[in-house]
Amino acid sequence: MFLWAGSKGAQGSGSERSRTIYQKIRGYDVLEKRRTVTALKAGEDRAILLGLSMILCSAMMYFVLGITMVRSYSDSIWTEESNCTVLNSGIVAEINCSYNCGSECRKSSRYPCLQVYVSLNSTGKVLRLSYNEEANEANPECFYIPKCRKDHTLMHTIVMNISERLKTHTQVLCYYDPSEQQDSVLLTRLYGRGAIISSLLWPTCTLVGGTLIIGMVKLTQYLSFLCEQIGRIKRMGLYPLTRASHNKVCTRKFNGGIQDGV
């Protein structure tokens, strides 16, 4: 009986020592898990903030492009393309302009007005040719308006080079008004379809990238939560079995100790 009691005491002290070691290891594991969770949560917050910043930046880019390029493209009435034949081109007048010469200083100069007439091949009408919407709005009588400079000779040389180039290229692609309310056509559009698509590409990529970042973070959080729930269910399901096995082992040791004492 004494031997059984001594054996039981030794087993009890060993069990308490093992439980103490297990609690220390468990405490270290819990502390390490908390540190990992805190680090992961900080990284996830930064990733979500980055995604939201990208989405906000893309929205601002869409707004700026919408009130500038897209609006100009949609308001333009020269929407149809056709071939035009250059009939004649020449300088018809000298137009006054002003240039900036410093702080609160402006001086006047003159640039030559190049007038170009073309024949629209699709309709046969003779129309005046302008370089783009800005040139047509500034002065519809002149094909191209150079930047106003002090050097009048330089501006005259630029306009004459354009005139000679148009004489050598008699067939050009032009844009006209399909409603035929305008008496002019454009050589090029200020914002064409290709320019609009390329300008909208970057904000679209930014929007998609920000959405993907937030979606991946949320998916990672969901998968982590799902794994935690599955692990909790498994632990709850195995705990009764482990406890029953432990009781069975203790019963065997107890019966063996009684037999040894007897």
Tab-separated table of N, CA and C in Angstrom, residues 113-203:
chain	number	residue	atom	x	y	z
A	113	CYS	N	-1.392	84.822	-92.022
A	113	CYS	CA	-2.587	83.973	-92.009
A	113	CYS	C	-2.569	83.093	-93.260
A	114	LEU	N	-2.364	81.802	-93.051
A	114	LEU	CA	-2.346	80.838	-94.152
A	114	LEU	C	-3.764	80.294	-94.352
A	115	GLN	N	-4.316	80.494	-95.511
A	115	GLN	CA	-5.673	80.036	-95.809
A	115	GLN	C	-5.591	78.866	-96.799
A	116	VAL	N	-6.292	77.778	-96.465
A	116	VAL	CA	-6.245	76.560	-97.271
A	116	VAL	C	-7.678	76.137	-97.587
A	117	TYR	N	-7.918	75.830	-98.856
A	117	TYR	CA	-9.216	75.313	-99.293
A	117	TYR	C	-9.019	73.890	-99.826
A	118	VAL	N	-9.995	73.054	-99.457
A	118	VAL	CA	-9.949	71.650	-99.880
A	118	VAL	C	-11.304	71.253	-100.445
A	119	SER	N	-11.276	70.170	-101.197
A	119	SER	CA	-12.503	69.583	-101.728
A	119	SER	C	-12.772	68.283	-100.986
A	120	LEU	N	-13.946	68.199	-100.371
A	120	LEU	CA	-14.313	66.998	-99.626
A	120	LEU	C	-14.724	65.915	-100.617
A	121	ASN	N	-13.995	64.806	-100.664
A	121	ASN	CA	-14.229	63.779	-101.678
A	121	ASN	C	-15.574	63.099	-101.527
A	122	SER	N	-16.095	62.999	-100.306
A	122	SER	CA	-17.359	62.290	-100.111
A	122	SER	C	-18.553	63.090	-100.630
A	123	THR	N	-18.468	64.415	-100.609
A	123	THR	CA	-19.590	65.251	-101.051
A	123	THR	C	-19.224	66.155	-102.225
A	124	GLY	N	-17.943	66.409	-102.435
A	124	GLY	CA	-17.521	67.304	-103.509
A	124	GLY	C	-17.582	68.770	-103.144
A	125	LYS	N	-17.908	69.107	-101.919
A	125	LYS	CA	-17.998	70.496	-101.501
A	125	LYS	C	-16.606	71.068	-101.236
A	126	VAL	N	-16.473	72.363	-101.532
A	126	VAL	CA	-15.221	73.072	-101.262
A	126	VAL	C	-15.341	73.754	-99.897
A	127	LEU	N	-14.430	73.388	-99.002
A	127	LEU	CA	-14.496	73.891	-97.635
A	127	LEU	C	-13.135	74.416	-97.212
A	128	ARG	N	-13.146	75.206	-96.156
A	128	ARG	CA	-11.911	75.766	-95.628
A	128	ARG	C	-11.308	74.756	-94.649
A	129	LEU	N	-9.998	74.601	-94.668
A	129	LEU	CA	-9.306	73.622	-93.819
A	129	LEU	C	-8.668	74.320	-92.625
A	130	SER	N	-8.928	73.760	-91.436
A	130	SER	CA	-8.297	74.236	-90.198
A	130	SER	C	-7.478	73.099	-89.600
A	131	TYR	N	-6.480	73.501	-88.815
A	131	TYR	CA	-5.585	72.469	-88.267
A	131	TYR	C	-6.300	71.621	-87.212
A	132	ASN	N	-6.952	72.230	-86.237
A	132	ASN	CA	-7.720	71.509	-85.209
A	132	ASN	C	-8.792	72.433	-84.648
A	133	GLU	N	-9.483	71.962	-83.595
A	133	GLU	CA	-10.573	72.744	-83.018
A	133	GLU	C	-10.095	74.080	-82.451
A	134	GLU	N	-8.925	74.083	-81.812
A	134	GLU	CA	-8.418	75.336	-81.229
A	134	GLU	C	-8.127	76.382	-82.312
A	135	ALA	N	-7.514	75.960	-83.415
A	135	ALA	CA	-7.228	76.903	-84.500
A	135	ALA	C	-8.510	77.425	-85.131
A	136	ASN	N	-9.501	76.544	-85.279
A	136	ASN	CA	-10.768	76.982	-85.857
A	136	ASN	C	-11.513	77.947	-84.940
A	137	GLU	N	-11.395	77.724	-83.632
A	137	GLU	CA	-12.066	78.615	-82.679
A	137	GLU	C	-11.350	79.954	-82.577
A	138	ALA	N	-10.016	79.949	-82.631
A	138	ALA	CA	-9.259	81.193	-82.514
A	138	ALA	C	-9.431	82.075	-83.744
A	139	ASN	N	-9.315	81.478	-84.928
A	139	ASN	CA	-9.481	82.232	-86.176
A	139	ASN	C	-9.833	81.245	-87.281
A	140	PRO	N	-11.102	81.124	-87.634
A	140	PRO	CA	-11.502	80.135	-88.653
A	140	PRO	C	-10.979	80.448	-90.051
A	141	GLU	N	-10.510	81.660	-90.281
A	141	GLU	CA	-10.002	82.013	-91.602
A	141	GLU	C	-8.592	81.471	-91.853
A	142	CYS	N	-7.859	81.188	-90.798
A	142	CYS	CA	-6.464	80.764	-90.931
A	142	CYS	C	-6.346	79.271	-90.623
A	143	PHE	N	-5.534	78.590	-91.410
A	143	PHE	CA	-5.333	77.155	-91.207
A	143	PHE	C	-4.565	76.877	-89.927
A	144	TYR	N	-3.504	77.560	-89.689
A	144	TYR	CA	-2.639	77.300	-88.535
A	144	TYR	C	-2.253	78.624	-87.895
A	145	ILE	N	-2.269	78.645	-86.563
A	145	ILE	CA	-1.907	79.851	-85.822
A	145	ILE	C	-0.652	79.553	-85.027
A	146	PRO	N	0.488	80.086	-85.425
A	146	PRO	CA	1.725	79.830	-84.679
A	146	PRO	C	1.741	80.584	-83.360
A	147	LYS	N	2.619	80.149	-82.478
A	147	LYS	CA	2.781	80.852	-81.212
A	147	LYS	C	3.361	82.233	-81.466
A	148	CYS	N	2.721	83.221	-80.874
A	148	CYS	CA	3.148	84.594	-81.114
A	148	CYS	C	4.543	84.828	-80.539
A	149	ARG	N	5.424	85.360	-81.379
A	149	ARG	CA	6.802	85.622	-80.992
A	149	ARG	C	7.203	87.035	-81.419
A	150	LYS	N	8.316	87.464	-80.876
A	150	LYS	CA	8.861	88.766	-81.268
A	150	LYS	C	9.436	88.719	-82.680
A	151	ASP	N	10.015	87.563	-83.031
A	151	ASP	CA	10.641	87.390	-84.339
A	151	ASP	C	9.569	87.092	-85.388
A	152	HIS	N	9.181	88.094	-86.156
A	152	HIS	CA	8.165	87.914	-87.182
A	152	HIS	C	8.671	87.030	-88.314
A	153	THR	N	9.951	87.081	-88.598
A	153	THR	CA	10.519	86.282	-89.690
A	153	THR	C	10.420	84.795	-89.384
A	154	LEU	N	10.643	84.427	-88.146
A	154	LEU	CA	10.558	83.018	-87.756
A	154	LEU	C	9.134	82.487	-87.936
A	155	MET	N	8.143	83.259	-87.509
A	155	MET	CA	6.759	82.834	-87.694
A	155	MET	C	6.404	82.717	-89.173
A	156	HIS	N	6.873	83.631	-89.972
A	156	HIS	CA	6.610	83.589	-91.409
A	156	HIS	C	7.246	82.345	-92.033
A	157	THR	N	8.444	81.980	-91.597
A	157	THR	CA	9.119	80.783	-92.116
A	157	THR	C	8.345	79.517	-91.745
A	158	ILE	N	7.836	79.446	-90.511
A	158	ILE	CA	7.062	78.273	-90.071
A	158	ILE	C	5.814	78.108	-90.930
A	159	VAL	N	5.085	79.181	-91.165
A	159	VAL	CA	3.851	79.114	-91.946
A	159	VAL	C	4.148	78.743	-93.402
A	160	MET	N	5.213	79.269	-93.961
A	160	MET	CA	5.557	78.944	-95.339
A	160	MET	C	5.966	77.484	-95.492
A	161	ASN	N	6.642	76.924	-94.509
A	161	ASN	CA	6.983	75.499	-94.556
A	161	ASN	C	5.726	74.635	-94.546
A	162	ILE	N	4.732	75.023	-93.767
A	162	ILE	CA	3.468	74.290	-93.750
A	162	ILE	C	2.772	74.388	-95.101
A	163	SER	N	2.793	75.571	-95.696
A	163	SER	CA	2.162	75.758	-97.002
A	163	SER	C	2.833	74.890	-98.070
A	164	GLU	N	4.160	74.829	-98.079
A	164	GLU	CA	4.862	74.000	-99.053
A	164	GLU	C	4.584	72.519	-98.832
A	165	ARG	N	4.436	72.114	-97.593
A	165	ARG	CA	4.140	70.703	-97.296
A	165	ARG	C	2.756	70.328	-97.783
A	166	LEU	N	1.793	71.234	-97.649
A	166	LEU	CA	0.439	70.947	-98.133
A	166	LEU	C	0.388	70.889	-99.663
A	167	LYS	N	1.234	71.642	-100.329
A	167	LYS	CA	1.260	71.604	-101.792
A	167	LYS	C	1.803	70.279	-102.316
A	168	THR	N	2.711	69.659	-101.562
A	168	THR	CA	3.274	68.375	-101.986
A	168	THR	C	2.376	67.200	-101.608
A	169	HIS	N	1.539	67.367	-100.585
A	169	HIS	CA	0.602	66.315	-100.171
A	169	HIS	C	-0.819	66.821	-100.436
A	170	THR	N	-1.298	66.557	-101.624
A	170	THR	CA	-2.610	67.086	-102.009
A	170	THR	C	-3.762	66.270	-101.436
A	171	GLN	N	-3.539	64.988	-101.148
A	171	GLN	CA	-4.572	64.150	-100.560
A	171	GLN	C	-4.299	63.981	-99.076
A	172	VAL	N	-5.231	64.468	-98.251
A	172	VAL	CA	-5.076	64.389	-96.803
A	172	VAL	C	-6.351	63.836	-96.188
A	173	LEU	N	-6.186	63.248	-95.008
A	173	LEU	CA	-7.341	62.775	-94.249
A	173	LEU	C	-7.889	63.932	-93.425
A	174	CYS	N	-9.196	64.160	-93.487
A	174	CYS	CA	-9.797	65.291	-92.775
A	174	CYS	C	-11.059	64.832	-92.063
A	175	TYR	N	-11.512	65.679	-91.157
A	175	TYR	CA	-12.720	65.414	-90.370
A	175	TYR	C	-13.742	66.506	-90.689
A	176	TYR	N	-14.969	66.083	-90.919
A	176	TYR	CA	-15.997	67.040	-91.294
A	176	TYR	C	-17.256	66.826	-90.467
A	177	ASP	N	-18.132	67.813	-90.543
A	177	ASP	CA	-19.395	67.781	-89.821
A	177	ASP	C	-20.429	67.024	-90.668
A	178	PRO	N	-20.943	65.901	-90.194
A	178	PRO	CA	-21.907	65.149	-91.009
A	178	PRO	C	-23.220	65.894	-91.238
A	179	SER	N	-23.551	66.838	-90.343
A	179	SER	CA	-24.774	67.620	-90.550
A	179	SER	C	-24.582	68.741	-91.568
A	180	GLU	N	-23.355	68.974	-92.021
A	180	GLU	CA	-23.014	69.971	-93.041
A	180	GLU	C	-23.420	71.392	-92.636
A	181	GLN	N	-23.354	71.658	-91.333
A	181	GLN	CA	-23.641	73.006	-90.848
A	181	GLN	C	-22.381	73.867	-90.772
A	182	GLN	N	-21.208	73.238	-90.839
A	182	GLN	CA	-19.951	73.973	-90.765
A	182	GLN	C	-19.350	74.103	-92.162
A	183	ASP	N	-18.737	75.258	-92.430
A	183	ASP	CA	-18.104	75.486	-93.727
A	183	ASP	C	-16.600	75.233	-93.667
A	184	SER	N	-16.162	74.455	-92.674
A	184	SER	CA	-14.743	74.141	-92.533
A	184	SER	C	-14.593	72.685	-92.107
A	185	VAL	N	-13.416	72.144	-92.402
A	185	VAL	CA	-13.057	70.786	-91.984
A	185	VAL	C	-11.744	70.862	-91.211
A	186	LEU	N	-11.423	69.786	-90.480
A	186	LEU	CA	-10.218	69.752	-89.645
A	186	LEU	C	-9.226	68.753	-90.194
A	187	LEU	N	-7.964	69.135	-90.115
A	187	LEU	CA	-6.910	68.198	-90.508
A	187	LEU	C	-6.687	67.146	-89.423
A	188	THR	N	-6.777	67.541	-88.186
A	188	THR	CA	-6.618	66.608	-87.065
A	188	THR	C	-7.498	67.070	-85.907
A	189	ARG	N	-7.947	66.128	-85.127
A	189	ARG	CA	-8.753	66.455	-83.951
A	189	ARG	C	-7.847	66.648	-82.744
A	190	LEU	N	-8.268	67.565	-81.878
A	190	LEU	CA	-7.466	67.862	-80.699
A	190	LEU	C	-7.348	66.638	-79.805
A	191	TYR	N	-8.452	65.944	-79.607
A	191	TYR	CA	-8.468	64.709	-78.832
A	191	TYR	C	-9.199	63.654	-79.657
A	192	GLY	N	-8.434	62.754	-80.263
A	192	GLY	CA	-9.024	61.697	-81.052
A	192	GLY	C	-9.429	60.508	-80.204
A	193	ARG	N	-9.983	59.504	-80.873
A	193	ARG	CA	-10.431	58.316	-80.161
A	193	ARG	C	-9.258	57.576	-79.531
A	194	GLY	N	-8.139	57.499	-80.262
A	194	GLY	CA	-6.965	56.821	-79.710
A	194	GLY	C	-6.418	57.525	-78.488
A	195	ALA	N	-6.398	58.860	-78.520
A	195	ALA	CA	-5.912	59.616	-77.366
A	195	ALA	C	-6.819	59.436	-76.149
A	196	ILE	N	-8.126	59.358	-76.376
A	196	ILE	CA	-9.063	59.152	-75.261
A	196	ILE	C	-8.859	57.782	-74.646
A	197	ILE	N	-8.716	56.753	-75.484
A	197	ILE	CA	-8.546	55.387	-74.973
A	197	ILE	C	-7.234	55.271	-74.195
A	198	SER	N	-6.157	55.821	-74.736
A	198	SER	CA	-4.868	55.736	-74.048
A	198	SER	C	-4.864	56.533	-72.741
A	199	SER	N	-5.561	57.653	-72.702
A	199	SER	CA	-5.605	58.447	-71.470
A	199	SER	C	-6.460	57.774	-70.393
A	200	LEU	N	-7.487	57.028	-70.797
A	200	LEU	CA	-8.332	56.323	-69.826
A	200	LEU	C	-7.730	54.996	-69.389
A	201	LEU	N	-6.646	54.566	-70.032
A	201	LEU	CA	-6.054	53.274	-69.691
A	201	LEU	C	-5.441	53.289	-68.299
A	202	TRP	N	-4.685	54.347	-67.973
A	202	TRP	CA	-3.992	54.385	-66.680
A	202	TRP	C	-4.941	54.470	-65.489
A	203	PRO	N	-5.951	55.346	-65.489
A	203	PRO	CA	-6.871	55.312	-64.338
A	203	PRO	C	-7.639	54.005	-64.227
